[in-house]
Coordinates of C-alpha atoms in Angstrom, one line a residue:
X899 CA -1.4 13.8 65.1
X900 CA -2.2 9.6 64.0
X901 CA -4.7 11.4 61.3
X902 CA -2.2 13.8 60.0
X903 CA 0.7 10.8 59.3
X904 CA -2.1 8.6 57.7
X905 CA -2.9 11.7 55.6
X906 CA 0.8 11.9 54.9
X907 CA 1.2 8.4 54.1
X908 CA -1.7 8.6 52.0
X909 CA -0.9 11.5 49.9
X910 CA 2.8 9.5 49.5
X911 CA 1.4 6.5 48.5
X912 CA -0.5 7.7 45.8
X913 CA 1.9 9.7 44.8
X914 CA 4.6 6.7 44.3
X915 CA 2.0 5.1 42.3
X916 CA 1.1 7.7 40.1
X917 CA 5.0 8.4 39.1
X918 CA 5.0 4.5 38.6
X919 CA 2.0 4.9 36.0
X920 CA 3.7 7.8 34.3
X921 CA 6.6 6.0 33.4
X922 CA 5.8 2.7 32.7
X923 CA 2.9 4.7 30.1
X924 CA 5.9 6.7 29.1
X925 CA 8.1 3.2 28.3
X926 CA 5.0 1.4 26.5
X927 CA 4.6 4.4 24.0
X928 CA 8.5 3.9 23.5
X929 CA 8.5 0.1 22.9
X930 CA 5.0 -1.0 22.5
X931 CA 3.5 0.7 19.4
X932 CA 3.5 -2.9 17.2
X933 CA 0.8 -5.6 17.2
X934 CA 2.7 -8.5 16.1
X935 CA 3.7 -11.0 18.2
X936 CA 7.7 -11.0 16.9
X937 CA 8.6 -7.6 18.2
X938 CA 11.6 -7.7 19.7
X939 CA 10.7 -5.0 22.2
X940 CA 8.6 -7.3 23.7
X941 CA 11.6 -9.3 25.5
X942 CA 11.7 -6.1 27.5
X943 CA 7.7 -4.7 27.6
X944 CA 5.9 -7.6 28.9
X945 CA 8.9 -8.7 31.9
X946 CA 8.6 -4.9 32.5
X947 CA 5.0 -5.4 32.8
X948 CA 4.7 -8.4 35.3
X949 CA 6.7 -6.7 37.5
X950 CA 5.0 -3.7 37.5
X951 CA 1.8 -5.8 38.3
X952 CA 3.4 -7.2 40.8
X953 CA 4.9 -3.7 42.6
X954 CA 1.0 -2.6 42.2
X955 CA -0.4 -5.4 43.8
X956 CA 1.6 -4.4 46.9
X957 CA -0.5 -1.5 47.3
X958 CA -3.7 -2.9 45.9
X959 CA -6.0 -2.9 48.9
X960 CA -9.5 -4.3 49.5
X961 CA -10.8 -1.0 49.2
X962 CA -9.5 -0.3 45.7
X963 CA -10.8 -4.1 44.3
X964 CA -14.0 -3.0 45.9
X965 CA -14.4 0.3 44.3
X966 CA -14.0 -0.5 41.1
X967 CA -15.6 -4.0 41.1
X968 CA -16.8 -4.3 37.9
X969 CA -13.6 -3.4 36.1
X970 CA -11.7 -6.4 37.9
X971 CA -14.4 -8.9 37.0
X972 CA -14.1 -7.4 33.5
X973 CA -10.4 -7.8 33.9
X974 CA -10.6 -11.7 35.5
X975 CA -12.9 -12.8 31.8
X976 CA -10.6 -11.4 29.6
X977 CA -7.7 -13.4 31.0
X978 CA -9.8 -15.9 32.0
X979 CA -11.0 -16.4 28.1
X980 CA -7.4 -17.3 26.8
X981 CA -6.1 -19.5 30.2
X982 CA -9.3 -21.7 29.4
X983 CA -8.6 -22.2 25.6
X984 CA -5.5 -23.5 27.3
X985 CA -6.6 -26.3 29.1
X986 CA -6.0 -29.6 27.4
X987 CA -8.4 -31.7 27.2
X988 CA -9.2 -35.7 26.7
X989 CA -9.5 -36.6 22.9
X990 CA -13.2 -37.6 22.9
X991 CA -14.6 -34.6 24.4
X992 CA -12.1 -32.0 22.3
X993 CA -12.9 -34.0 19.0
X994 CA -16.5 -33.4 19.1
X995 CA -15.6 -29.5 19.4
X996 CA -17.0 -28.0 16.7
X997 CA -14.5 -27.0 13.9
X998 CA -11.8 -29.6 14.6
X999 CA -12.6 -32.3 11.7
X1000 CA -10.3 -31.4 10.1
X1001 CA -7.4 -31.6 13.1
X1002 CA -9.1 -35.2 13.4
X1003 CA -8.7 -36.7 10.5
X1004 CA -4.7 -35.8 10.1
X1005 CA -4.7 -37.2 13.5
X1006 CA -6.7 -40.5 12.5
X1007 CA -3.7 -40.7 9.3
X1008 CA -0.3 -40.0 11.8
X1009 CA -1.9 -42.1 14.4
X1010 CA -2.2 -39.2 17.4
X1011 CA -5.3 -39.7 17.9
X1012 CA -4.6 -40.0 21.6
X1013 CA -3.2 -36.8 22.4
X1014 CA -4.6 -34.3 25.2
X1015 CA -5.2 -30.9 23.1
X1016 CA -6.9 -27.5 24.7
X1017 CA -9.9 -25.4 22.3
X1018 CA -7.2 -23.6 20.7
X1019 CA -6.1 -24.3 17.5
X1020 CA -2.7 -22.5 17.9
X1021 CA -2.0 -22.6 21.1
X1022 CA 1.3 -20.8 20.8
X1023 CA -0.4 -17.7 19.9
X1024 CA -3.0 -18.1 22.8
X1025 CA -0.3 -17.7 24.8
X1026 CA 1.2 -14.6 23.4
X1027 CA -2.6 -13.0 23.4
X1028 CA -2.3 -14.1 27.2
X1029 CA 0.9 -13.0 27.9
X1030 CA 0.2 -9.7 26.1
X1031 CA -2.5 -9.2 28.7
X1032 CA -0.3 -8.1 31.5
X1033 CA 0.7 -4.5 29.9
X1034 CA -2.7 -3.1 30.0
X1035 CA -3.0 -4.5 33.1
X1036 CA -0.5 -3.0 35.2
X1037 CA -1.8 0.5 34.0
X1038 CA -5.3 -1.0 35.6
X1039 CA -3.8 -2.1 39.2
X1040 CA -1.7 0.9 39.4
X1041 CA -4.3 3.3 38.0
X1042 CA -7.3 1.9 40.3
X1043 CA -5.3 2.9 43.3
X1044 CA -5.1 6.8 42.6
X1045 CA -7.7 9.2 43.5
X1046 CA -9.7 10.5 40.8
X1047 CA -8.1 13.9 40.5
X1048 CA -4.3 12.0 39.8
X1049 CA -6.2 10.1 37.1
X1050 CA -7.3 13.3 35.9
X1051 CA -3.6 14.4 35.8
X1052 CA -2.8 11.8 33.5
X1053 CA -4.4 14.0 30.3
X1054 CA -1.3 16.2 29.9
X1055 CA 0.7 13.0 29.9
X1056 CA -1.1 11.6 27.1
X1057 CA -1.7 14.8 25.0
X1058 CA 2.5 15.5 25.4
X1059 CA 3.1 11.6 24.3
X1060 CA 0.4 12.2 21.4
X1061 CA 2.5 15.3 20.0
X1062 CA 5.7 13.7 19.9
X1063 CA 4.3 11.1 18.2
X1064 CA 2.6 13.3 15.3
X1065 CA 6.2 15.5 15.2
X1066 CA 7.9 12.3 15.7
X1067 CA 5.7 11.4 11.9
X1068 CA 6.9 14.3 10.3
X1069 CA 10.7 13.2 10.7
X1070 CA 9.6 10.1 8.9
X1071 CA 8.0 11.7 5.8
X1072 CA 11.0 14.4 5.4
X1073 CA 13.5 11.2 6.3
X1074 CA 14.7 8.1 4.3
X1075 CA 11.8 5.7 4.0
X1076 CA 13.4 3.2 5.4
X1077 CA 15.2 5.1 7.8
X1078 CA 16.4 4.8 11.5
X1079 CA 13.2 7.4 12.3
X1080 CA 10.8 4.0 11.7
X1081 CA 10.9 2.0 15.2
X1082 CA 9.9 -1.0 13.8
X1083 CA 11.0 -3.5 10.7
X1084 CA 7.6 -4.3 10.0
X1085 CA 5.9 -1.1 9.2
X1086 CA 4.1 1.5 7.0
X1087 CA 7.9 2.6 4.9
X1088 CA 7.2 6.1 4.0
X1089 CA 4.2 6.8 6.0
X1090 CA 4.0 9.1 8.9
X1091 CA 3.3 6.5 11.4
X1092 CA 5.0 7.9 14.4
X1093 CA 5.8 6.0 17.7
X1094 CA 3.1 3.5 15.9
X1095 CA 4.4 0.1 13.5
X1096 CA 1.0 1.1 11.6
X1097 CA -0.5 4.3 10.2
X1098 CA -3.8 3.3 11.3
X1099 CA -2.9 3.6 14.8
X1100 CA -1.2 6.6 14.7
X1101 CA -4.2 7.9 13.0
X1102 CA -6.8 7.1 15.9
X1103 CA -4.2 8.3 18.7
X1104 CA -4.3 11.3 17.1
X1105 CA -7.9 11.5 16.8
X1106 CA -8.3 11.0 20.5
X1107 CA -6.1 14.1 21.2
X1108 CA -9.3 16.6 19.7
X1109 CA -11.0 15.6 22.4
X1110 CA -8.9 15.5 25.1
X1111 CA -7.5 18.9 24.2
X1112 CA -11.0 20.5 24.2
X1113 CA -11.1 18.6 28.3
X1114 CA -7.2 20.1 28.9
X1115 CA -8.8 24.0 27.4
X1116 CA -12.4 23.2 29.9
X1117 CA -11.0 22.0 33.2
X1118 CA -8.2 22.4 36.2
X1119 CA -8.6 26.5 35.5
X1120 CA -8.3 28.5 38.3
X1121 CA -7.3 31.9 36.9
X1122 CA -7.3 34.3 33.6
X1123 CA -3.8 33.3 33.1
X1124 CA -4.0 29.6 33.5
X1125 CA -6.8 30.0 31.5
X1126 CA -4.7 31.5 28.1
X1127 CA -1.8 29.2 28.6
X1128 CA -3.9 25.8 28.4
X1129 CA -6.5 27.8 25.8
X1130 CA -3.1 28.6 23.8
X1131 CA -1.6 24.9 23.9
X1132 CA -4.7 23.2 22.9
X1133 CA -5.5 25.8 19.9
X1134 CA -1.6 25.1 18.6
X1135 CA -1.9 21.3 19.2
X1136 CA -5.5 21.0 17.8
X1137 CA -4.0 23.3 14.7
X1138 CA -1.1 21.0 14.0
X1139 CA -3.3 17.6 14.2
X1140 CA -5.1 18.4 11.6
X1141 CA -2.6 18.4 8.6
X1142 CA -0.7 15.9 10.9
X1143 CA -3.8 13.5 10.6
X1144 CA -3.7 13.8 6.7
X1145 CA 0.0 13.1 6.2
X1146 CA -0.4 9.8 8.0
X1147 CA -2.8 8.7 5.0
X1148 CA -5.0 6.4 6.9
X1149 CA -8.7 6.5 5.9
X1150 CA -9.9 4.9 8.8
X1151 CA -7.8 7.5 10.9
X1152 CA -9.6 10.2 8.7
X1153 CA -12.8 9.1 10.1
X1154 CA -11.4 8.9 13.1
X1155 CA -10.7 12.6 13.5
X1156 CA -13.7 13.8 12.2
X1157 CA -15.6 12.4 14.9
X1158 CA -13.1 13.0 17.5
X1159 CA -13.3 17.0 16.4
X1160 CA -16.8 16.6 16.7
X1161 CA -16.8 15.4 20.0
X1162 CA -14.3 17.8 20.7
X1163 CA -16.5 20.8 20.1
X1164 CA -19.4 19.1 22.5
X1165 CA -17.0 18.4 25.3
X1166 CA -15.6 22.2 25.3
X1167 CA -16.9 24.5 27.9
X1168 CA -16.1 27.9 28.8
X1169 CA -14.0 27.0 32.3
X1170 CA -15.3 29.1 35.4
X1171 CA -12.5 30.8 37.2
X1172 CA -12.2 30.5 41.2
X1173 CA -10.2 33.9 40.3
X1174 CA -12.6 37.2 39.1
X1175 CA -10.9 37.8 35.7
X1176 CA -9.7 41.5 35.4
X1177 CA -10.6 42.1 31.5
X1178 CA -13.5 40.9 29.7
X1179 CA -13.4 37.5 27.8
X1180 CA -14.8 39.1 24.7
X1181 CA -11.1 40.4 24.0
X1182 CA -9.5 36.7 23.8
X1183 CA -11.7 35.4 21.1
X1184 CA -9.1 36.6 18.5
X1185 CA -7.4 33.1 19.8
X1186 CA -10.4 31.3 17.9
X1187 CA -10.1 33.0 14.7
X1188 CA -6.4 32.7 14.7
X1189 CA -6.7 29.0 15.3
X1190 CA -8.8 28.7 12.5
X1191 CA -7.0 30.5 10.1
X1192 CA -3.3 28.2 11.1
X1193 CA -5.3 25.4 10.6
X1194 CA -6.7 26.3 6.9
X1195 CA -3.5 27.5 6.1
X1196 CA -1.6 24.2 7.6
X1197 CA -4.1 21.6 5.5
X1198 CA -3.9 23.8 2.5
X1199 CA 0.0 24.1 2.8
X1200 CA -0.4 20.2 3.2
X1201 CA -2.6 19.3 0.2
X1202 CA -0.6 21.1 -2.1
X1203 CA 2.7 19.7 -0.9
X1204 CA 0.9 16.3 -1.7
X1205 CA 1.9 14.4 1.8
X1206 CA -1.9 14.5 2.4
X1207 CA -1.7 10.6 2.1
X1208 CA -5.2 10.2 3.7
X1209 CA -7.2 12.3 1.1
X1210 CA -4.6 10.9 -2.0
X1211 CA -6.3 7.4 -0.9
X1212 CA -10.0 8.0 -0.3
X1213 CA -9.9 9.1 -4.1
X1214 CA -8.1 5.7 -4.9
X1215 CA -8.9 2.4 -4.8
X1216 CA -6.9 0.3 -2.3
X1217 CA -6.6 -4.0 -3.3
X1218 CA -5.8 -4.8 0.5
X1219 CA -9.2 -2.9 1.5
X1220 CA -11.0 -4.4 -0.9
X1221 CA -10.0 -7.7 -0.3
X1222 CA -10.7 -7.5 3.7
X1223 CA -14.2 -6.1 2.5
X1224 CA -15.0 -9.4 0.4
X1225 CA -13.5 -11.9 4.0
X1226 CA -15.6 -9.8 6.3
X1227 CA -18.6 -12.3 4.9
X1228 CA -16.5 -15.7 4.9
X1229 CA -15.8 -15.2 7.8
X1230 CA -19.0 -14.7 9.4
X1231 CA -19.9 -17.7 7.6
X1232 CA -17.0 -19.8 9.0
X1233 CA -16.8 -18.8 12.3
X1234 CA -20.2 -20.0 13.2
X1235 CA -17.9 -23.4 12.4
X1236 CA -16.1 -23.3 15.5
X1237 CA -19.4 -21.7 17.3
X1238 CA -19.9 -21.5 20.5
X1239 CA -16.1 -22.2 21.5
X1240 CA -14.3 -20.8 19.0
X1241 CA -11.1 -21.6 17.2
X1242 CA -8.9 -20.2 20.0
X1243 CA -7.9 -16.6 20.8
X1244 CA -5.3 -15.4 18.4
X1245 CA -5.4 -18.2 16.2
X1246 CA -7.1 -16.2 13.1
X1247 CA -3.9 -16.4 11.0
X1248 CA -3.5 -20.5 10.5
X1249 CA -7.7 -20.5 10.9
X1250 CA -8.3 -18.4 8.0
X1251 CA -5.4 -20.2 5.7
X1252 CA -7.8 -23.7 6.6
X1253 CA -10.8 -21.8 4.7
X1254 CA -9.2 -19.1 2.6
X1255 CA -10.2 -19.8 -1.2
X1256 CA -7.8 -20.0 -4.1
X1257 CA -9.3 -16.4 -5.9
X1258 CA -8.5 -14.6 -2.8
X1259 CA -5.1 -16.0 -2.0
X1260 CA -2.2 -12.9 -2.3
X1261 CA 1.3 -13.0 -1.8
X1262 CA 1.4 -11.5 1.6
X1263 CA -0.5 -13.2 4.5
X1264 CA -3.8 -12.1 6.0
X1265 CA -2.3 -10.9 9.8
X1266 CA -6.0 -9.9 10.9
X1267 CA -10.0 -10.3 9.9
X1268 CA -9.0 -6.0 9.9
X1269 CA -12.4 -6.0 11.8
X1270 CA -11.6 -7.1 15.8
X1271 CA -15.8 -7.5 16.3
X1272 CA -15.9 -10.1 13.3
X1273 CA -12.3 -11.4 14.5
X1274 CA -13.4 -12.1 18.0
X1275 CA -16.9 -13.7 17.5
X1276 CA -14.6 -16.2 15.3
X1277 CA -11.7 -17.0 17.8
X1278 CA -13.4 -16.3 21.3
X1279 CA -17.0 -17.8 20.4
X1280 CA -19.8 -17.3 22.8
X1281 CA -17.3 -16.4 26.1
X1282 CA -15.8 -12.9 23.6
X1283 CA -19.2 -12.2 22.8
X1284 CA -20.8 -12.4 26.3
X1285 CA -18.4 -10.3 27.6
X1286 CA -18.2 -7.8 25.2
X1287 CA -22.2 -7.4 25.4
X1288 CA -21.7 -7.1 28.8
X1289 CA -19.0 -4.4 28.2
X1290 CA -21.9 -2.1 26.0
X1291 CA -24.5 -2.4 28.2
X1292 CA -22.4 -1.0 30.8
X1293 CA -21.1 1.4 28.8
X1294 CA -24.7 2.1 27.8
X1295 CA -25.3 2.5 31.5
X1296 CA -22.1 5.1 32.2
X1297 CA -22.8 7.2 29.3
X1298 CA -26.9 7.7 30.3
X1299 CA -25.3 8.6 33.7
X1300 CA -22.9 10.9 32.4
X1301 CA -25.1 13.0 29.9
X1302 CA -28.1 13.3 32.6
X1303 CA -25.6 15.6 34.1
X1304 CA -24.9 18.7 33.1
X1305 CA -21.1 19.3 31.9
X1306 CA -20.6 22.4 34.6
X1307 CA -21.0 19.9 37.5
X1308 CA -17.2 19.2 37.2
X1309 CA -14.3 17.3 36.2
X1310 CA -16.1 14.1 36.7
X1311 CA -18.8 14.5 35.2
X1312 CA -16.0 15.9 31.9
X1313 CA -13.9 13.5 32.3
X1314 CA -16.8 10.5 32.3
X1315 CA -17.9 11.8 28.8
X1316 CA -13.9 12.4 27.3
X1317 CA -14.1 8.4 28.5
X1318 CA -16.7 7.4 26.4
X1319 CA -15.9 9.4 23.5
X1320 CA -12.4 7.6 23.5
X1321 CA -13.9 4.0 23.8
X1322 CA -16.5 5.3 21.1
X1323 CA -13.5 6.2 19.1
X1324 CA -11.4 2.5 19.7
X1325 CA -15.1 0.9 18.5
X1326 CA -15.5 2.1 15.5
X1327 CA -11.8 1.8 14.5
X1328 CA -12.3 -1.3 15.5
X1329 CA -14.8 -2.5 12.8
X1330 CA -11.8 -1.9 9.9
X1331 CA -9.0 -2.5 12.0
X1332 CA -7.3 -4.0 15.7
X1333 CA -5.9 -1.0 17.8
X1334 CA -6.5 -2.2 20.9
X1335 CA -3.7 -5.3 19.7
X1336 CA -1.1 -2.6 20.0
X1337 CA 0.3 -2.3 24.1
X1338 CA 0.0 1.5 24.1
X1339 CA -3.5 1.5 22.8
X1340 CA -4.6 -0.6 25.1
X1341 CA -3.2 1.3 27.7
X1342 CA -5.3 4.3 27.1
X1343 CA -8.7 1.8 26.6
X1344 CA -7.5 1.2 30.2
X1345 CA -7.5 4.8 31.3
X1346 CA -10.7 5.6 29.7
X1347 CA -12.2 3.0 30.7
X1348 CA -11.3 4.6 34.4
X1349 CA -12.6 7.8 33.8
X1350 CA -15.9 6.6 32.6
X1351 CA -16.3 4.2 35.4
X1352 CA -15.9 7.5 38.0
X1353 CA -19.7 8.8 37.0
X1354 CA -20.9 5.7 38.7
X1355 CA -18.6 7.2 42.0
X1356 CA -20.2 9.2 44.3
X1357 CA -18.4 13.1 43.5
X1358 CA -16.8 15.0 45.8
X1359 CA -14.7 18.1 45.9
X1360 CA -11.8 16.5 45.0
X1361 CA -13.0 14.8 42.0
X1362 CA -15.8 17.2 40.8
X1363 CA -14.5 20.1 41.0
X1364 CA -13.4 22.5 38.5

């Protein structure tokens, strides 16, 4: 009787926490699609946020930190990266930082030379990067506390937000430009960005659904009809994405898709059915063709009615793409400046004005380096870099793991390489871009991050099989 309450209490625990996740991912999506730091649904996201850390932290046990060990250590450096280029310190040992001459010699002129300062340059926005830590998270404390198979359960959550989004796009493109159908001020105007402040990021979440449709159409089948109704939703989504990813007109995004389709075709696998199916499976492969067809016609339909932004701008030359192209090498160049501590995490903004030269200046400001590896190795130094070769390796590690087994072993085994292919995705967008700046985004790093962690669990019924 003691072991069926604990099962009880169990089973209710987790399931409390995974309603918790559902709709605090749900409210991020809603509020927390923009990067910048003046977003007014902020005042609401990150409060939101704390106290959701602190409700999972209730149910956090010893067990859980255990587990997932490496995750949390993961977790304590990148907060502990920021808090540190917090710390003030006495003038002689934060003037001979490298970087800060310049900081020195104004001092030296308005007489303040005396003054405790910390690494960073702009502390103000070290402090919003630190503060805008807490979103992803509570999606970690609360996510690391559900069995595998609720994590699984979170794919239909992410695949329904995704669609909304892209339909959400479509509104905006058909709409006023500058309509009430945009959810932020500061935004792509007449761009199908979606629940995103940037096309780019709507672009890559989209990418990410190909893959995780072809893991929604693979596992969780038990019989023939199952079987047709998630077959039928992931052939109508994975039609719709693809004239959906060219109306957003993000080349990066472009990219993006190709390889998540790609991956999308390698993750697929035939699901096996715990119930014998009563007509032969030869019959529903008329599915496949029709699927193919709806897409032709939807990207052709698309093309000609010219909203196939992406396409329109690979075959033009963009200014603001050229110009990040010709700062990628500055700075490199600078950043080895303020090497090994860096100039202070989020300070690129007034960091870049110090060195930006007079034949690249424009009338906008340059938000972002546009390539978070290059951005990072300048405002982190040495501490960003360790950890994010740290972060590879062990990726390195969960992905040889994953692909020595074979993809019928089960869900997490699947749901180890959808994972990766998502964190492969958020790399190489990355490298022209800053998704994982934007709450939501980082939200699903979080997740994947989860999943692809599990191949290093030891399987079980529960969490292998199909």
């Amino acid at each position: 009787m003691p072991q069926k309450k604990n099962s009880y209490l169990s089973r209710f625990r987790h399931d409390w926490q995974f309603w918790t996740l559902c709709v605090f991912l749900v409210a991020v999506f809603l509020v927390g699609g923009g990067s910048r730091a003046d977003v007014s649904s902020l005042v609401l996201l990150r409060p939101l946020a704390i106290v959701v850390c602190a409700i999972a932290l209730i149910g956090l046990r010893w067990e859980d930190v255990r587990s997932h060990g490496f995750l949390f250590a993961i977790a304590l450096a990148i907060f502990l990266i920021p808090a540190i280029h917090l710390i003030p310190l006495p003038p002689s040992l934060w003037q001979s930082l490298p970087g800060r001459d310049l900081v020195v010699e104004i001092d030296k002129i308005t007489d303040l030379e005396g003054l405790w300062r910390p690494i960073s340059l702009v502390p103000t926005e070290t402090w919003n990067a630190f503060y805008s830590l807490f979103v992803p998270l509570a999606v970690f404390l609360l996510a690391v506390q559900l069995e595998p198979r609720q994590r699984f359960k979170l794919l239909p959550l992410l695949i329904t937000i995704g669609l909304i989004s892209g339909l959400w796009g479509i509104l905006q493109i058909i709409g006023n430009p500058h309509g009430p159908a945009y959810l932020y001020r500061t935004t792509n105007s007449g761009s199908a960005v979606g629940l995103f402040a940037n096309r780019n990021h709507q672009a890559v979440f989209l990418a990410m659904l190909f893959p995780m449709l072809a893991v929604y159409a693979s596992t969780g089948i038990k019989g023939e009809a199952q079987m047709k109704f998630q077959t039928g939703v992931a052939l109508a989504v994975g039609a719709l994405l693809v004239p959906l990813t060219l109306i957003t007109g993000s080349r990066a995004g472009l990219v993006a898709g190709i390889i998540g389709m790609v991956c999308a075709v390698l993750l697929y696998r035939k699901p096996k059915l715990s119930v014998p199916v009563k007509r032969k499976m030869q019959k529903f492969k008329w599915q496949y063709a029709a699927a193919a067809f709806v897409i032709l016609c939807l990207t052709a339909l698309t093309v000609l009615m010219s909203r196939a932004q992406a396409l329109q701008r690979l075959a033009q030359s963009d200014q603001s793409e050229e110009l990040r192209f010709k700062t990628w090498g500055l700075i490199a160049n600078k950043a080895w400046e303020y090497f090994p501590v860096g100039s202070g995490i989020g300070s690129f903004v007034e960091v870049y004005k110090i060195f930006e030269p007079n034949e690249l200046l424009r009338t906008s400001y340059f938000n972002h380096a546009h390539n978070d590896w290059l951005e990072l190795y300048l405002t982190g130094g040495l501490a960003a870099l360790s950890v994010h070769i740290v972060i590879i390796v062990a990726f390195a590690r969960c992905m040889k793991l994953s692909l020595s087994e074979k993809l019928s072993a089960g869900r997490r085994v699947v749901f180890s390489r959808l994972g990766g292919v998502l964190i492969l995705i958020f790399a190489v967008a990355s490298l022209v871009d800053y998704p994982l700046r934007v709450p939501s985004l980082a939200c699903v790093l979080v997740i994947a991050a989860l999943w692809l962690s599990d191949i290093t669990k030891p399987s079980s019924k529960t969490a292998s099989g199909f």
